[in-house]
Amino acid sequence: MVRLHLYPNFDNVIIMSKNEMIIAPSVLAADFCNMEKAVRLIESTTCEWIHLDVMDGKFVPAITFGHLMVKSIRGLTNLVLDVHLMVERPENQIDFFAEAGADYITIHFESSIHLHRHIQHIKELGIKAGISIIPSTPVDAIKELLPLVDQVLVMLVNPGFGGQEMIPECVDKIAKLANLRKEYGYKYLISADGGINRKTASLVRAAGLDAAVSGSSFFGAEDPCKEVLILKGRI
Ligand code: DX5
Ligand code: ZN
């Protein structure tokens, strides 16, 4: 898939068209006392998205932040805000995150029942809709949703914590989703989340990944700009 890339640090001018993996740093690995610093750091690189991990202490054990954090970050940046809802009953939260300025709202297959309705609702609000699957959920479980969604987020770890090791068997789902997209002419982006670092990035790139979430590998890097180029496979 060929995409036009916007580099915000070059005055929002489209400077290149490239078949390159999008990198979405997750602020889960940033200093929560200094979110603006984290946003400015992401903006100083060639990253296109910011990944925002919302956890409710029920769907996953930890609690992070809600729509007000997303609203504050929206006030700071024009980067794509990729909101990953790891919450039970995400339908109760969709309007809040839409109002806060999310570009993508991704909900989990495992978190609710009437997913078709909720995906439609996100789209009716003018927001791009994503569906995510945990490692124990097969791609087949979401096949009825594939024609509808703008993004499929493949979890490569069990959600809830950053800094975990990738479960390599989950990578096969990326190639499977790429094949289904080609066969049926679907339009979704394929993204993946968990354990993506300089050692594992080539695996997901080879599988055909469009967008990679990077938490600890980005914020733990000595030189995040260089790290992003490594993850993208440019160096
Ligand atoms: C995990 C989160 C991830 C996390 C990734 O539940 O959804 O987005 O931040 O962190 P790393 O890249 O450290 O695995
Ligand atoms: Zn995430």
CSV table of C-alpha atoms and ligand atoms in Angstrom, one decimal:
chain,number,residue,atom,x,y,z
A,1,MET,CA,0.0,0.0,0.0
A,2,VAL,CA,1.5,3.4,-1.0
A,3,ARG,CA,0.8,6.2,1.4
A,4,LEU,CA,1.5,9.9,1.4
A,5,HIS,CA,3.4,10.9,4.5
A,6,LEU,CA,3.0,14.1,6.4
A,7,TYR,CA,6.0,15.3,8.4
A,8,PRO,CA,4.7,17.8,10.9
A,9,ASN,CA,8.2,19.1,11.6
A,10,PHE,CA,8.4,20.2,8.0
A,11,ASP,CA,5.5,22.6,8.2
A,12,ASN,CA,2.9,19.9,7.3
A,13,VAL,CA,4.1,19.7,3.7
A,14,ILE,CA,3.8,16.4,2.0
A,15,ILE,CA,7.4,15.7,1.3
A,16,MET,CA,7.4,12.1,0.2
A,17,SER,CA,5.3,9.2,-0.9
A,18,LYS,CA,6.7,6.0,0.4
A,19,ASN,CA,5.7,2.5,1.2
A,20,GLU,CA,6.9,2.7,4.8
A,21,MET,CA,5.6,1.5,8.1
A,22,ILE,CA,4.0,4.1,10.3
A,23,ILE,CA,5.4,4.4,13.9
A,24,ALA,CA,3.0,5.2,16.7
A,25,PRO,CA,4.8,5.8,20.0
A,26,SER,CA,2.7,4.9,23.0
A,27,VAL,CA,2.8,7.5,25.7
A,28,LEU,CA,2.2,4.7,28.2
A,29,ALA,CA,6.0,4.5,28.4
A,30,ALA,CA,6.4,8.3,28.8
A,31,ASP,CA,6.7,10.4,32.0
A,32,PHE,CA,3.0,11.1,32.9
A,33,CYS,CA,4.2,14.2,34.7
A,34,ASN,CA,5.4,15.7,31.5
A,35,MET,CA,3.1,14.7,28.7
A,36,GLU,CA,3.9,17.8,26.6
A,37,LYS,CA,7.6,16.9,26.6
A,38,ALA,CA,6.6,13.4,25.3
A,39,VAL,CA,4.5,14.9,22.6
A,40,ARG,CA,7.3,17.3,21.5
A,41,LEU,CA,9.7,14.4,21.4
A,42,ILE,CA,7.4,12.4,19.1
A,43,GLU,CA,7.0,15.5,16.9
A,44,SER,CA,10.7,15.9,16.6
A,45,THR,CA,11.0,12.5,14.9
A,46,THR,CA,9.5,11.0,11.6
A,47,CYS,CA,6.6,9.4,13.6
A,48,GLU,CA,3.2,10.0,12.1
A,49,TRP,CA,0.9,8.9,15.0
A,50,ILE,CA,0.6,9.0,18.8
A,51,HIS,CA,-0.8,5.9,20.4
A,52,LEU,CA,-2.9,6.5,23.5
A,53,ASP,CA,-3.5,3.4,25.7
A,54,VAL,CA,-6.7,3.8,27.7
A,55,MET,CA,-7.0,1.2,30.5
A,56,ASP,CA,-9.8,0.9,33.0
A,57,GLY,CA,-8.6,-1.6,35.6
A,58,LYS,CA,-11.3,-4.0,34.5
A,59,PHE,CA,-10.6,-5.2,30.9
A,60,VAL,CA,-7.0,-5.0,31.9
A,61,PRO,CA,-5.6,-4.7,35.5
A,62,ALA,CA,-4.0,-1.3,35.2
A,63,ILE,CA,-5.7,2.2,35.0
A,64,THR,CA,-4.1,4.9,32.8
A,65,PHE,CA,-6.1,7.9,31.7
A,66,GLY,CA,-9.4,8.9,30.0
A,67,HIS,CA,-10.7,11.3,27.4
A,68,LEU,CA,-9.5,14.4,29.2
A,69,MET,CA,-5.9,13.4,28.6
A,70,VAL,CA,-6.7,12.9,25.0
A,71,LYS,CA,-8.3,16.3,24.8
A,72,SER,CA,-5.2,17.9,26.4
A,73,ILE,CA,-2.9,16.2,23.9
A,74,ARG,CA,-5.2,17.2,21.0
A,75,GLY,CA,-4.6,20.8,22.1
A,76,LEU,CA,-0.9,20.3,21.7
A,77,THR,CA,-0.5,18.6,18.4
A,78,ASN,CA,-1.8,17.8,14.9
A,79,LEU,CA,-0.3,14.3,14.8
A,80,VAL,CA,-2.8,11.5,14.3
A,81,LEU,CA,-4.2,10.5,17.7
A,82,ASP,CA,-4.7,6.7,17.8
A,83,VAL,CA,-6.8,5.8,20.8
A,84,HIS,CA,-6.6,2.2,21.9
A,85,LEU,CA,-9.5,1.5,24.3
A,86,MET,CA,-8.7,-1.4,26.7
A,87,VAL,CA,-11.9,-0.9,28.6
A,88,GLU,CA,-15.0,-2.9,29.3
A,89,ARG,CA,-18.1,-1.7,27.5
A,90,PRO,CA,-16.2,0.8,25.3
A,91,GLU,CA,-19.5,1.9,23.8
A,92,ASN,CA,-20.0,4.1,26.9
A,93,GLN,CA,-16.8,6.0,26.1
A,94,ILE,CA,-16.9,6.5,22.4
A,95,ASP,CA,-18.6,9.9,22.4
A,96,PHE,CA,-16.2,11.2,25.0
A,97,PHE,CA,-13.2,10.3,22.9
A,98,ALA,CA,-14.7,11.5,19.7
A,99,GLU,CA,-15.4,14.9,21.4
A,100,ALA,CA,-11.8,14.9,22.8
A,101,GLY,CA,-10.4,14.8,19.2
A,102,ALA,CA,-9.4,11.2,18.6
A,103,ASP,CA,-8.6,10.4,14.9
A,104,TYR,CA,-8.8,6.6,15.4
A,105,ILE,CA,-10.9,4.9,18.1
A,106,THR,CA,-10.0,1.2,18.4
A,107,ILE,CA,-12.1,-1.1,20.5
A,108,HIS,CA,-11.5,-4.7,21.5
A,109,PHE,CA,-13.4,-7.7,20.1
A,110,GLU,CA,-13.3,-9.2,23.6
A,111,SER,CA,-14.7,-6.1,25.4
A,112,SER,CA,-18.3,-5.9,24.1
A,113,ILE,CA,-21.1,-7.7,22.3
A,114,HIS,CA,-22.6,-5.4,19.7
A,115,LEU,CA,-19.4,-4.6,18.0
A,116,HIS,CA,-21.0,-4.0,14.6
A,117,ARG,CA,-23.2,-1.3,16.1
A,118,HIS,CA,-20.3,0.3,18.0
A,119,ILE,CA,-18.0,0.4,14.9
A,120,GLN,CA,-20.8,2.0,12.9
A,121,HIS,CA,-21.3,4.5,15.7
A,122,ILE,CA,-17.6,5.5,15.7
A,123,LYS,CA,-17.8,6.0,11.9
A,124,GLU,CA,-21.0,8.0,12.1
A,125,LEU,CA,-19.1,10.4,14.4
A,126,GLY,CA,-16.6,10.9,11.6
A,127,ILE,CA,-13.8,9.1,13.4
A,128,LYS,CA,-11.8,6.2,12.0
A,129,ALA,CA,-12.8,2.9,13.6
A,130,GLY,CA,-10.5,0.1,14.7
A,131,ILE,CA,-11.0,-3.4,16.0
A,132,SER,CA,-8.3,-5.1,18.1
A,133,ILE,CA,-7.8,-8.8,19.0
A,134,ILE,CA,-5.8,-10.2,21.9
A,135,PRO,CA,-3.4,-13.1,21.4
A,136,SER,CA,-6.0,-15.8,22.1
A,137,THR,CA,-8.5,-14.4,19.6
A,138,PRO,CA,-8.1,-15.6,16.0
A,139,VAL,CA,-8.6,-13.4,12.9
A,140,ASP,CA,-11.6,-15.5,11.9
A,141,ALA,CA,-13.5,-14.1,15.0
A,142,ILE,CA,-13.6,-10.6,13.4
A,143,LYS,CA,-14.2,-11.6,9.8
A,144,GLU,CA,-17.7,-10.0,9.7
A,145,LEU,CA,-16.2,-6.7,10.8
A,146,LEU,CA,-13.3,-6.5,8.3
A,147,PRO,CA,-15.4,-4.8,5.6
A,148,LEU,CA,-16.3,-2.0,8.0
A,149,VAL,CA,-13.2,-1.1,9.9
A,150,ASP,CA,-10.4,1.4,9.1
A,151,GLN,CA,-7.8,-0.4,11.3
A,152,VAL,CA,-7.2,-3.8,12.7
A,153,LEU,CA,-4.9,-3.7,15.7
A,154,VAL,CA,-3.2,-7.1,16.3
A,155,MET,CA,-2.0,-7.5,19.9
A,156,LEU,CA,1.4,-9.1,20.0
A,157,VAL,CA,1.3,-9.3,23.8
A,158,ASN,CA,-1.5,-9.8,26.3
A,159,PRO,CA,-2.7,-6.2,26.8
A,160,GLY,CA,-2.3,-4.3,30.0
A,161,PHE,CA,1.4,-3.5,30.3
A,162,GLY,CA,4.2,-2.1,28.3
A,163,GLY,CA,7.7,-3.6,28.0
A,164,GLN,CA,6.6,-7.2,27.5
A,165,GLU,CA,8.1,-9.7,25.0
A,166,MET,CA,6.4,-10.2,21.7
A,167,ILE,CA,4.5,-13.5,21.3
A,168,PRO,CA,5.9,-14.4,17.8
A,169,GLU,CA,3.0,-16.7,16.9
A,170,CYS,CA,0.7,-13.7,16.7
A,171,VAL,CA,2.7,-12.2,13.9
A,172,ASP,CA,1.1,-14.7,11.5
A,173,LYS,CA,-2.2,-12.8,11.9
A,174,ILE,CA,-0.7,-9.8,10.2
A,175,ALA,CA,0.0,-11.7,7.0
A,176,LYS,CA,-3.4,-13.3,7.2
A,177,LEU,CA,-5.1,-9.9,7.4
A,178,ALA,CA,-3.0,-8.7,4.5
A,179,ASN,CA,-4.1,-11.6,2.4
A,180,LEU,CA,-7.8,-11.1,3.3
A,181,ARG,CA,-7.5,-7.4,2.4
A,182,LYS,CA,-6.1,-8.3,-0.9
A,183,GLU,CA,-8.6,-11.0,-1.7
A,184,TYR,CA,-11.7,-9.0,-0.8
A,185,GLY,CA,-10.5,-5.5,-1.5
A,186,TYR,CA,-10.9,-4.3,2.1
A,187,LYS,CA,-9.4,-1.0,3.1
A,188,TYR,CA,-8.2,-1.3,6.7
A,189,LEU,CA,-4.7,-0.5,7.9
A,190,ILE,CA,-3.0,-3.4,9.8
A,191,SER,CA,-1.4,-2.3,13.0
A,192,ALA,CA,0.3,-4.2,15.8
A,193,ASP,CA,1.0,-3.5,19.4
A,194,GLY,CA,3.4,-5.0,22.0
A,195,GLY,CA,7.1,-5.9,22.0
A,196,ILE,CA,8.0,-4.2,18.8
A,197,ASN,CA,11.6,-3.1,19.0
A,198,ARG,CA,14.8,-3.1,16.9
A,199,LYS,CA,15.1,-6.9,17.2
A,200,THR,CA,11.5,-7.7,16.2
A,201,ALA,CA,10.6,-4.9,13.8
A,202,SER,CA,11.8,-6.8,10.7
A,203,LEU,CA,9.4,-9.6,11.5
A,204,VAL,CA,6.3,-7.4,11.5
A,205,ARG,CA,7.6,-5.4,8.4
A,206,ALA,CA,8.0,-8.7,6.5
A,207,ALA,CA,4.5,-9.8,7.5
A,208,GLY,CA,3.1,-6.6,5.8
A,209,LEU,CA,2.4,-4.4,8.8
A,210,ASP,CA,1.3,-0.8,8.1
A,211,ALA,CA,1.6,0.8,11.6
A,212,ALA,CA,3.7,-0.3,14.6
A,213,VAL,CA,3.1,0.8,18.1
A,214,SER,CA,6.3,1.5,20.0
A,215,GLY,CA,6.2,2.1,23.7
A,216,SER,CA,9.4,1.2,25.6
A,217,SER,CA,11.5,0.9,22.4
A,218,PHE,CA,10.8,4.6,21.6
A,219,PHE,CA,10.8,6.2,25.0
A,220,GLY,CA,13.7,4.0,26.2
A,221,ALA,CA,15.9,4.8,23.2
A,222,GLU,CA,19.1,6.8,23.6
A,223,ASP,CA,18.2,8.5,20.3
A,224,PRO,CA,14.5,8.1,19.5
A,225,CYS,CA,14.9,9.7,16.0
A,226,LYS,CA,17.4,7.0,15.0
A,227,GLU,CA,15.3,4.3,16.7
A,228,VAL,CA,12.3,5.2,14.6
A,229,LEU,CA,14.4,4.9,11.4
A,230,ILE,CA,15.6,1.5,12.6
A,231,LEU,CA,12.0,0.4,13.3
A,232,LYS,CA,11.0,1.6,9.8
A,233,GLY,CA,13.9,-0.3,8.3
A,234,ARG,CA,15.4,2.8,6.8
A,235,ILE,CA,18.8,2.2,8.5
B,1,DX5,C1,-0.1,-2.8,26.0
B,1,DX5,C2,-0.3,-1.5,25.2
B,1,DX5,C3,0.8,-1.1,24.3
B,1,DX5,C4,2.1,-0.8,25.0
B,1,DX5,C5,3.2,-1.2,24.1
B,1,DX5,O1,-1.2,-3.2,26.5
B,1,DX5,O2,-1.5,-1.6,24.4
B,1,DX5,O3,0.5,0.0,23.5
B,1,DX5,O4,2.3,0.6,25.3
B,1,DX5,O5,4.4,-1.1,24.8
B,1,DX5,P1,5.7,-1.8,24.3
B,1,DX5,O6,6.0,-1.2,23.0
B,1,DX5,O7,6.7,-1.5,25.4
B,1,DX5,O8,5.4,-3.3,24.2
B,2,ZN,ZN,-1.9,-0.1,22.8
